[in-house]
mmCIF file of C-alpha atoms in Angstrom:
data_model
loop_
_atom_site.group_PDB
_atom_site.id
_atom_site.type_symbol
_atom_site.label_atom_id
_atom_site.label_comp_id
_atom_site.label_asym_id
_atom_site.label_seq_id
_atom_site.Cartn_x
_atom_site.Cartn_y
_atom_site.Cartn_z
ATOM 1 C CA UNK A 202 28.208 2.243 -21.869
ATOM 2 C CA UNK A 203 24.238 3.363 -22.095
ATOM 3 C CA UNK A 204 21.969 1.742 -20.424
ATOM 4 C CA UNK A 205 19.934 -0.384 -23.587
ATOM 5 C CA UNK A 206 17.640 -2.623 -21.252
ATOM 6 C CA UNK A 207 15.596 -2.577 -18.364
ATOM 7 C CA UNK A 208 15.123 -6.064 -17.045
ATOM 8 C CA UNK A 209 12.363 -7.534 -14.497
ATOM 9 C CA UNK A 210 10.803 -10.694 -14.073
ATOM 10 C CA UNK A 211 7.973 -11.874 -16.431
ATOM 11 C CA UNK A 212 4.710 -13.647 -15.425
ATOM 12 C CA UNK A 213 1.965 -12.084 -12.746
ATOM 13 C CA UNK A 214 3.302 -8.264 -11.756
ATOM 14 C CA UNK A 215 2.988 -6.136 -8.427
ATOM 15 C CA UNK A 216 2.950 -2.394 -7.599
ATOM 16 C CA UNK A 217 7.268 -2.652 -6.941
ATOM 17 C CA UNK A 218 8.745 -3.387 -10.296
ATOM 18 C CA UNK A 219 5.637 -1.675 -12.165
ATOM 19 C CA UNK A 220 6.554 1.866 -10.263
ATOM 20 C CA UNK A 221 10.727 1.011 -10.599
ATOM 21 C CA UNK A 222 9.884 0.774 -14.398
ATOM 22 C CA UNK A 223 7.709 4.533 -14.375
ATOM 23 C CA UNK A 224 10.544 5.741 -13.085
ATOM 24 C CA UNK A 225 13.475 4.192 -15.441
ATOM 25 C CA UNK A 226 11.430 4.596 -18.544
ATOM 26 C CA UNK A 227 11.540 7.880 -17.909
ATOM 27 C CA UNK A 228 15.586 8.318 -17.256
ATOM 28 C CA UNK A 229 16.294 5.623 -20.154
ATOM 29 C CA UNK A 230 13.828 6.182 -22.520
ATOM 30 C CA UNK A 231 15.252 4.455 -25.446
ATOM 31 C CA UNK A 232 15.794 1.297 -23.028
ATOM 32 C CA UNK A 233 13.915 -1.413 -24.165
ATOM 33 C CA UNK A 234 11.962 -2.638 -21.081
ATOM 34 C CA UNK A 235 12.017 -6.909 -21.117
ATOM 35 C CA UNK A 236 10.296 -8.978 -18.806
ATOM 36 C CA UNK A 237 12.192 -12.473 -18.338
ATOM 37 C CA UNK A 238 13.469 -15.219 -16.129
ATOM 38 C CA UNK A 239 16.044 -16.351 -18.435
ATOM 39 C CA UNK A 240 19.362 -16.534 -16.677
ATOM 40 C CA UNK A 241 20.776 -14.415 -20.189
ATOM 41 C CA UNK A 242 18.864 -11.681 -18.823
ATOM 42 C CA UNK A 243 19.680 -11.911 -15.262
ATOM 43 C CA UNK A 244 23.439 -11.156 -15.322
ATOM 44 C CA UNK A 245 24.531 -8.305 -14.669
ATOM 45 C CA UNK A 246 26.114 -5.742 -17.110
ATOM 46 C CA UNK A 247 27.266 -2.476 -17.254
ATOM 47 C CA UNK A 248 24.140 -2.279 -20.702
ATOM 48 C CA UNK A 249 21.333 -3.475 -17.960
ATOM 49 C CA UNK A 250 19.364 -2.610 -15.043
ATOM 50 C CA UNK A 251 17.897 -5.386 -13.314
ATOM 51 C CA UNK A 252 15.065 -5.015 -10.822
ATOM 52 C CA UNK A 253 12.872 -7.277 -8.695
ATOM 53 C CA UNK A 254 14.238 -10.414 -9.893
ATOM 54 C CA UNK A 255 18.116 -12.055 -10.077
ATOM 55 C CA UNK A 256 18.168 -12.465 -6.010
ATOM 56 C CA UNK A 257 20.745 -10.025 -5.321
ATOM 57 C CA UNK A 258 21.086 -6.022 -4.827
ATOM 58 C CA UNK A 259 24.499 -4.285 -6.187
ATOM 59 C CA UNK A 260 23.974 -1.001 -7.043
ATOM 60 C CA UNK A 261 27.097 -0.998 -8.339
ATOM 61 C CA UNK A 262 26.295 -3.511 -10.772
ATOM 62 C CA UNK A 263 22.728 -2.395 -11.891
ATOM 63 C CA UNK A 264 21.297 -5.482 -9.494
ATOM 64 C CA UNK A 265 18.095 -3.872 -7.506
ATOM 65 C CA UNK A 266 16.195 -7.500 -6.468
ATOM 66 C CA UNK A 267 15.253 -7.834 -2.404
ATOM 67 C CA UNK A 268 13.874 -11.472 -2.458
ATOM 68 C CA UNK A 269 16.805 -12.938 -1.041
ATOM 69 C CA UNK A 270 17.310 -13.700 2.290
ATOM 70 C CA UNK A 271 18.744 -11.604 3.756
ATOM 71 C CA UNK A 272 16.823 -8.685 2.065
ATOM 72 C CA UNK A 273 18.336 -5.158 1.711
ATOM 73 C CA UNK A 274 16.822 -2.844 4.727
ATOM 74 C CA UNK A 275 16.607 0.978 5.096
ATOM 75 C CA UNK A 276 18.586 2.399 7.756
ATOM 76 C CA UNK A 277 15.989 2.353 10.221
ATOM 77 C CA UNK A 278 15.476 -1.518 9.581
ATOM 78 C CA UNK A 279 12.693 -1.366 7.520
ATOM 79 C CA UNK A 280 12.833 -3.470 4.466
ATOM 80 C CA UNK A 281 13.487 -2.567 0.756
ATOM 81 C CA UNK A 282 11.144 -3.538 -2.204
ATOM 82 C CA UNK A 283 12.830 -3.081 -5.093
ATOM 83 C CA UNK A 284 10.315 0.212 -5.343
ATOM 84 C CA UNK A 285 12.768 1.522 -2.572
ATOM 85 C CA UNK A 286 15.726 0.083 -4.193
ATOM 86 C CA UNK A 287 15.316 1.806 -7.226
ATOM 87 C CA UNK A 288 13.849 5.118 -5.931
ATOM 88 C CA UNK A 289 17.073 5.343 -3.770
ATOM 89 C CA UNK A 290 19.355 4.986 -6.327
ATOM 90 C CA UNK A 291 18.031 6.905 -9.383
ATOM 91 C CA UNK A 292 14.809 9.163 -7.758
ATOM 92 C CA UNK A 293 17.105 12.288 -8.000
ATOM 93 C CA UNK A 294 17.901 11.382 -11.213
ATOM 94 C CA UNK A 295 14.184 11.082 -12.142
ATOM 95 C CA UNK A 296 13.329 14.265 -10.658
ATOM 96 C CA UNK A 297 15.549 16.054 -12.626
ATOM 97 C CA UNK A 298 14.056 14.248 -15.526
ATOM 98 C CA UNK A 299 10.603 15.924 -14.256
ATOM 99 C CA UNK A 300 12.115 19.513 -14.065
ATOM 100 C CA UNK A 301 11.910 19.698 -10.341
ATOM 101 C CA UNK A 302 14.307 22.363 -9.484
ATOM 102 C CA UNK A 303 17.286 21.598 -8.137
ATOM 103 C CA UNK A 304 17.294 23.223 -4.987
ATOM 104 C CA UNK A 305 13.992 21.134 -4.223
ATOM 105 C CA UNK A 306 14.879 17.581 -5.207
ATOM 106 C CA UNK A 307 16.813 16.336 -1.860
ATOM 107 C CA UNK A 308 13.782 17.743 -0.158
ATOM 108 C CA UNK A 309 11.105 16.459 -2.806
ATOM 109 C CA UNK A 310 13.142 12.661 -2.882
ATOM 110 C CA UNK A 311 12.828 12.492 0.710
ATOM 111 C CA UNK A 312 9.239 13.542 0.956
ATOM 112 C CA UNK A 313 7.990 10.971 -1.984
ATOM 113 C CA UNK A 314 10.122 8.512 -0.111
ATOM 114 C CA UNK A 315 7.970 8.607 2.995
ATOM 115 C CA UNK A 316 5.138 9.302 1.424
ATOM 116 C CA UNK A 317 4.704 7.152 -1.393
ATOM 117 C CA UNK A 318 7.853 4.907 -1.629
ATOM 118 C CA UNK A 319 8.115 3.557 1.865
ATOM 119 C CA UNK A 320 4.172 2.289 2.141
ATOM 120 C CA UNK A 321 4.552 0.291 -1.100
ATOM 121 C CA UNK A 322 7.494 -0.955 0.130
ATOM 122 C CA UNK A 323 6.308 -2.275 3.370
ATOM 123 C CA UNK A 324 2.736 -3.646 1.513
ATOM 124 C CA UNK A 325 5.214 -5.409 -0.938
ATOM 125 C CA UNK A 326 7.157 -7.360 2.140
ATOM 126 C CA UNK A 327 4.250 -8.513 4.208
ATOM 127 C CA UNK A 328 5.493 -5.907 6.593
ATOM 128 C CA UNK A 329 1.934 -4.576 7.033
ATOM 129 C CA UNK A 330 -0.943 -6.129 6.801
ATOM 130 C CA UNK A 331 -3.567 -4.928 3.964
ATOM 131 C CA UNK A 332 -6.052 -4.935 6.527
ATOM 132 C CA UNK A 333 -4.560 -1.895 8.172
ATOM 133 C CA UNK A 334 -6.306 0.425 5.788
ATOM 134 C CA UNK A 335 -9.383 -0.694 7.025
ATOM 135 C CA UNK A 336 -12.255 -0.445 4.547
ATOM 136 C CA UNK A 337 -10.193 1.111 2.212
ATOM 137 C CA UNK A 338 -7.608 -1.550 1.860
ATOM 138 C CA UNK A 339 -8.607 -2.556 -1.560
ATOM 139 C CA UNK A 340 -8.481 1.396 -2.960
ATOM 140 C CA UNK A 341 -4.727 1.409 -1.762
ATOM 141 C CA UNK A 342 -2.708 1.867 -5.134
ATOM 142 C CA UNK A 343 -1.158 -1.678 -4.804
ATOM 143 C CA UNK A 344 -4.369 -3.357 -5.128
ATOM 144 C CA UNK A 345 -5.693 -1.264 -7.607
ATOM 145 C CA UNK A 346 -2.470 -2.072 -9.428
ATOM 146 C CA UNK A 347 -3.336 -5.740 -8.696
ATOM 147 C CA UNK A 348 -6.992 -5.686 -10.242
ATOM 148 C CA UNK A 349 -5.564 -4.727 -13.741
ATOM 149 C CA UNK A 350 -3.447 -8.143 -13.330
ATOM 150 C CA UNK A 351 -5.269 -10.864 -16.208
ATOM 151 C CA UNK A 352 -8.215 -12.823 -14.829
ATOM 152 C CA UNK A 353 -7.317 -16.578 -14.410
ATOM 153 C CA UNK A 354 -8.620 -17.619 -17.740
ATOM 154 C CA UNK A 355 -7.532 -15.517 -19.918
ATOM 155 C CA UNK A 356 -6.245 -17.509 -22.811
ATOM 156 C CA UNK A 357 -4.013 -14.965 -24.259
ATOM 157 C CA UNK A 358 -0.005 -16.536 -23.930
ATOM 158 C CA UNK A 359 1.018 -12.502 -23.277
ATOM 159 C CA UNK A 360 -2.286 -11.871 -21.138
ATOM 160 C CA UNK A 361 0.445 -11.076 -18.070
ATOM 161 C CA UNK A 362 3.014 -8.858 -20.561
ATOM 162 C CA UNK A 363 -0.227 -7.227 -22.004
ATOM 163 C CA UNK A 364 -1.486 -6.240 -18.398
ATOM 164 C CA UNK A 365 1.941 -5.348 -17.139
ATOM 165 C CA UNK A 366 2.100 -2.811 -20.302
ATOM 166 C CA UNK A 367 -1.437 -1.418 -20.297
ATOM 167 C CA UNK A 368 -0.690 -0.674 -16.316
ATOM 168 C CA UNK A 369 2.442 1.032 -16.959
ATOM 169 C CA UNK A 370 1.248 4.670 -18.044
ATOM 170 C CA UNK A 371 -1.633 4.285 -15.331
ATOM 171 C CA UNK A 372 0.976 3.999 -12.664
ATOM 172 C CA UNK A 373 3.244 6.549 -14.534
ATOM 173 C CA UNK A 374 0.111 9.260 -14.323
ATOM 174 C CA UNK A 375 -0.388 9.027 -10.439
ATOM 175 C CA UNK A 376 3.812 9.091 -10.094
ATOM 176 C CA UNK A 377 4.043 12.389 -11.603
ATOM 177 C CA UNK A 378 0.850 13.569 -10.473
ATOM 178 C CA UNK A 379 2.531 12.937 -6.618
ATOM 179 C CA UNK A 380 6.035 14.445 -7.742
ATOM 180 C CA UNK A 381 3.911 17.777 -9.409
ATOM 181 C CA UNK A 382 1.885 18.116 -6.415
ATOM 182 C CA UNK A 383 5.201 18.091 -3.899
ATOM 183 C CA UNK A 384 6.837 20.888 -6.421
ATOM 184 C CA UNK A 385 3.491 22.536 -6.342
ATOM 185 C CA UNK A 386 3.751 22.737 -2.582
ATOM 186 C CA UNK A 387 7.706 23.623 -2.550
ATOM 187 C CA UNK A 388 6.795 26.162 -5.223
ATOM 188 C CA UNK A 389 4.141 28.025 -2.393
ATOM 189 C CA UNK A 390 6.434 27.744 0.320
ATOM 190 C CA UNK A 391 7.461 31.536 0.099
ATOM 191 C CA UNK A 392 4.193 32.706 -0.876
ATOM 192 C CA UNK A 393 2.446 31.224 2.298
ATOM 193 C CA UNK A 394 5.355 32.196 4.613
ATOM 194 C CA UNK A 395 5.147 35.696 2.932
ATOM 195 C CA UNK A 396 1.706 35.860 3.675
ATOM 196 C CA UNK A 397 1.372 34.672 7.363
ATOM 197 C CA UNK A 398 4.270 37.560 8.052
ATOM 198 C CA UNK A 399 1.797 39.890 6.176
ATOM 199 C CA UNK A 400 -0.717 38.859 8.381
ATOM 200 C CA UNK A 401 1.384 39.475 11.764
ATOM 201 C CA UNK A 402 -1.665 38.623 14.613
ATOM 202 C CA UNK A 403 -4.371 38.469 12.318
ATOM 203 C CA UNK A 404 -6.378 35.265 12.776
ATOM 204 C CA UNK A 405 -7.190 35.360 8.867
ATOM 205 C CA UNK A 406 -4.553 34.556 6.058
ATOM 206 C CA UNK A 407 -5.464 36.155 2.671
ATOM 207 C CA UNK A 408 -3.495 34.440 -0.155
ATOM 208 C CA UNK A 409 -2.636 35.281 -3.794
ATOM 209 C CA UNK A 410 -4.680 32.639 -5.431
ATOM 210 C CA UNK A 411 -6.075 28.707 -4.099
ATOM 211 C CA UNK A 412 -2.777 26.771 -2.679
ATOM 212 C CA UNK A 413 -0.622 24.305 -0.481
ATOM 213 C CA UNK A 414 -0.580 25.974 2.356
ATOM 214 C CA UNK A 415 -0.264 23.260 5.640
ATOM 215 C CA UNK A 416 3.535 23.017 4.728
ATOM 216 C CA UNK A 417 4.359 26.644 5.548
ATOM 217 C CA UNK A 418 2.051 27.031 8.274
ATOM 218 C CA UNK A 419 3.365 24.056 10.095
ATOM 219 C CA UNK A 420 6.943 25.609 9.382
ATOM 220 C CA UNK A 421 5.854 28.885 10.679
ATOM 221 C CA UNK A 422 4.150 27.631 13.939
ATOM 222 C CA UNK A 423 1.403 30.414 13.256
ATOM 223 C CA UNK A 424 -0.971 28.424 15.441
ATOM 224 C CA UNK A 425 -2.978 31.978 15.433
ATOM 225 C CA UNK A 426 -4.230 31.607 11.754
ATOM 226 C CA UNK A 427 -8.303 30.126 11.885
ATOM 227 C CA UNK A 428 -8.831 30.834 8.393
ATOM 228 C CA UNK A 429 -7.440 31.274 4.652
ATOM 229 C CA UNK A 430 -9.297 33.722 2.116
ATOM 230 C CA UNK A 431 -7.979 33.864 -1.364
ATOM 231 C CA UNK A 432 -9.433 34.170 -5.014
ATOM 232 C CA UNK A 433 -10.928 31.480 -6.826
ATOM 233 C CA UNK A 434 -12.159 32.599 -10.474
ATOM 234 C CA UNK A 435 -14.726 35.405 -10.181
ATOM 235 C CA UNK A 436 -15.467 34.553 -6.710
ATOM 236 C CA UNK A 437 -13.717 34.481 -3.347
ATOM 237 C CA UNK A 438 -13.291 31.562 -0.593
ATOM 238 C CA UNK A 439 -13.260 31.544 2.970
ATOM 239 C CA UNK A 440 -11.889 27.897 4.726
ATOM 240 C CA UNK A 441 -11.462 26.363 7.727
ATOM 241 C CA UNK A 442 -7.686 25.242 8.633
ATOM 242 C CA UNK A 443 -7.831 21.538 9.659
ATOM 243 C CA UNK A 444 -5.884 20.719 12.834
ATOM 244 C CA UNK A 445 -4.103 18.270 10.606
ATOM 245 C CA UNK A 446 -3.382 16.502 7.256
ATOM 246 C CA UNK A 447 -4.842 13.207 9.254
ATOM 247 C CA UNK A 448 -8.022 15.107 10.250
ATOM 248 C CA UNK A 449 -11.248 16.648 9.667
ATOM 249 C CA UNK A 450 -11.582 18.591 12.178
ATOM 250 C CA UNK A 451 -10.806 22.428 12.037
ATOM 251 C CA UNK A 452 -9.278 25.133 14.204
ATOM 252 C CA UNK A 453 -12.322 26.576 13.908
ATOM 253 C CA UNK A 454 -15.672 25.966 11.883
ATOM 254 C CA UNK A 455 -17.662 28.407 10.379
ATOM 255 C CA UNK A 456 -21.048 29.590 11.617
ATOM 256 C CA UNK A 457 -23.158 27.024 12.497
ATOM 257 C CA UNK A 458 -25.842 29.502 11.257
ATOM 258 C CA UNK A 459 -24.574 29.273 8.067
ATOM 259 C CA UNK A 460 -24.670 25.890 7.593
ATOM 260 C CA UNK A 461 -26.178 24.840 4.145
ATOM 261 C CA UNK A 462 -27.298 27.941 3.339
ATOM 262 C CA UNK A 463 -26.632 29.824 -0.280
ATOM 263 C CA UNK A 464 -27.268 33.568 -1.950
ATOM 264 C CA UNK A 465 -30.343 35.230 -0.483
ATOM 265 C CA UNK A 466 -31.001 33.298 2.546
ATOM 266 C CA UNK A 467 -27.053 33.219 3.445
ATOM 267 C CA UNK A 468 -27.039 37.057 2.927
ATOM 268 C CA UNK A 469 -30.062 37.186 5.226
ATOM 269 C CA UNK A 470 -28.307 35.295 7.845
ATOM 270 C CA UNK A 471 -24.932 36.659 7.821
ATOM 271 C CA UNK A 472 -25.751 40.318 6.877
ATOM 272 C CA UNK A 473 -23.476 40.420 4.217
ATOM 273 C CA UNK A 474 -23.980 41.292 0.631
ATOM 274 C CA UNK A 475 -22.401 38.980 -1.820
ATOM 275 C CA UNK A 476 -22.811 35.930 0.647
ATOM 276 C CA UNK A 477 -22.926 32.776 -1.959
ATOM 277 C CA UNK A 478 -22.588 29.682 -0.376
ATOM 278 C CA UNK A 479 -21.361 27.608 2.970
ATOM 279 C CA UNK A 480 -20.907 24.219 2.849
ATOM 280 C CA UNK A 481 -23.095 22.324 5.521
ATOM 281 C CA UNK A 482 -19.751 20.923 7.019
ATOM 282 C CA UNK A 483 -18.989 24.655 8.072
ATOM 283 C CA UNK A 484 -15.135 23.557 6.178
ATOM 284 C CA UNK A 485 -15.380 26.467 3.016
ATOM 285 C CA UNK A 486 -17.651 29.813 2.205
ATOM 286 C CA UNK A 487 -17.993 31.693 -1.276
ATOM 287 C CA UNK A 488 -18.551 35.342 -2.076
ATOM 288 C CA UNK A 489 -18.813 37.078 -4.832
ATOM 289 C CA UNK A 490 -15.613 39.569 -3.581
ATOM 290 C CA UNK A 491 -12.491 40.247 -1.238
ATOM 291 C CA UNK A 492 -14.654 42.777 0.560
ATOM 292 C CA UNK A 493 -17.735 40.083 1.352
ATOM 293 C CA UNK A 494 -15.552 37.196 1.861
ATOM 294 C CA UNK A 495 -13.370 39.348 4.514
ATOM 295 C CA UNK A 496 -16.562 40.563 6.552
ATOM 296 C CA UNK A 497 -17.802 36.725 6.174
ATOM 297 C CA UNK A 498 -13.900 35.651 7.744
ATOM 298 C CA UNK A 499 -13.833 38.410 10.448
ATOM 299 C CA UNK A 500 -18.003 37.229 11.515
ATOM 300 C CA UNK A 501 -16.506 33.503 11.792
ATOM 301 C CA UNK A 502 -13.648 34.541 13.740
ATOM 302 C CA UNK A 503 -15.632 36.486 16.637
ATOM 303 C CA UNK A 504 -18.586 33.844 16.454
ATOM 304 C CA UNK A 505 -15.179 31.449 16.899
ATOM 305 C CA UNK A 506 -13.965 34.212 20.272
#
């Protein structure tokens, strides 16, 4: 039997159920999506998916809800929203929806799992408090999620179905945005890897175009690499390779002579014709070819020595 509805709860909505539905609207798009409390709605059957509401998880029967005591935990004891619920059981599915290739998607689910999945999950269960994100705990997605919510006194009798609907394709445009970026970065894998055995003991990787490159290079170990050239338009680029995704700081920074500085006067100070631009954080360089931008890479490496 085909799935014909997609069942949560109704009233006030949080980031769990609204990310299940982005990603079962998209596998059953002819579902009709219902938000209700009414026991009719909260029995199983093999027509249904039910999700964040009913107070039990069978996956078996379509029930994804991890209110109830005990709730449903991952394998390393860390508790299920039904976010995590649902990703579990249908993110391949919904990957295949997206065109990931299929040689990427147990890779790709696991990666958006940790990466995306797992936090809301653990926000969504008290697991973690908001304040651990510091200043920036009301730009985490949840509570950005939460400020489209009604205010208090809105009259409207749908004000919370209205929301719940007007957030949906907002939280279905930073989903796939996540899922296109992961392919993205599966998609450069060989490229990079090609192109740091190209470079054998060269501190400088040149690559095809602008890419995700920290996968490969943290796959490769090449701990020698300081800095990535590579086309961007009419102009090349010359970065920096941070020590980390969780970091700012580099391997090595560019000139400190170069700091700030643009055309003439950056030509002036770095000798080299076609010299554009260095960003006063030392992090990136511009020139106006492969020839400048390489003399610019091999004066930041010995400056580096």
């Amino acid at each position: 039997m085909s799935i014909t509805h997609l069942v949560t709860h109704s009233g006030g909505f949080h980031a769990d159920e609204l990310l299940s539905s982005v990603v079962l609207t998209r596998i059953f798009p002819q579902a009709e999506l219902r938000r209700s409390r009414e026991r009719q709605w909260l029995v199983p059957s093999p027509d249904r998916i039910i999700f964040d509401v009913g107070g039990d998880f069978n996956a078996g029967s379509q029930i994804f809800d991890h209110h109830q005591r005990p709730g449903p935990l991952r394998d390393d004891g860390q508790p299920f929203s039904s976010f995590g619920l649902i990703w579990a059981q249908y993110g391949r599915t919904y990957l295949a929806a997206m065109d990931v290739p299929a040689r990427d998607i147990e890779a790709i689910h696991a990666a958006f799992d940790k990466k995306f999945v797992l936090p809301v999950d653990l926000l969504d269960n008290g697991a973690v408090e908001p304040s651990a994100a510091g200043p920036f705990s009301n730009l985490s997605l949840p509570a950005l999620f939460a400020s489209l919510k009604p205010v208090f006194d809105d009259p409207s009798p749908t004000a919370d179905d209205d929301a719940f609907f007007a957030a949906l394709p907002i939280a279905r445009v930073f989903v796939e945005a996540f899922i296109r970026d992961l392919a993205a970065t599966a998609r450069a894998q060989s490229i990079v890897l090609e192109a740091i055995a190209k470079a054998g003991a060269s501190p400088i990787l040149e690559l095809p175009m602008g890419m995700p490159y920290r996968s490969a290079l943290d796959q490769s170990q090449a701990n020698h690499l300081l800095f990535v050239v590579h086309p961007r338009g009419d102009d090349w680029t010359l970065n920096g390779i941070k020590l980390s995704d969780e970091t700012f700081d580099q391997r090595a920074d560019l000139p400190a002579a170069w700091a700030g500085l643009s055309d003439e006067a950056l030509e002036e100070v770095s000798g080299v014709k076609g010299a554009k631009f260095c960003h006063n954080a030392r992090f990136i360089a511009v020139a106006s070819s492969r020839e400048a931008i390489l003399q610019m890479a091999e004066l930041a490496v010995n400056a580096y020595r």
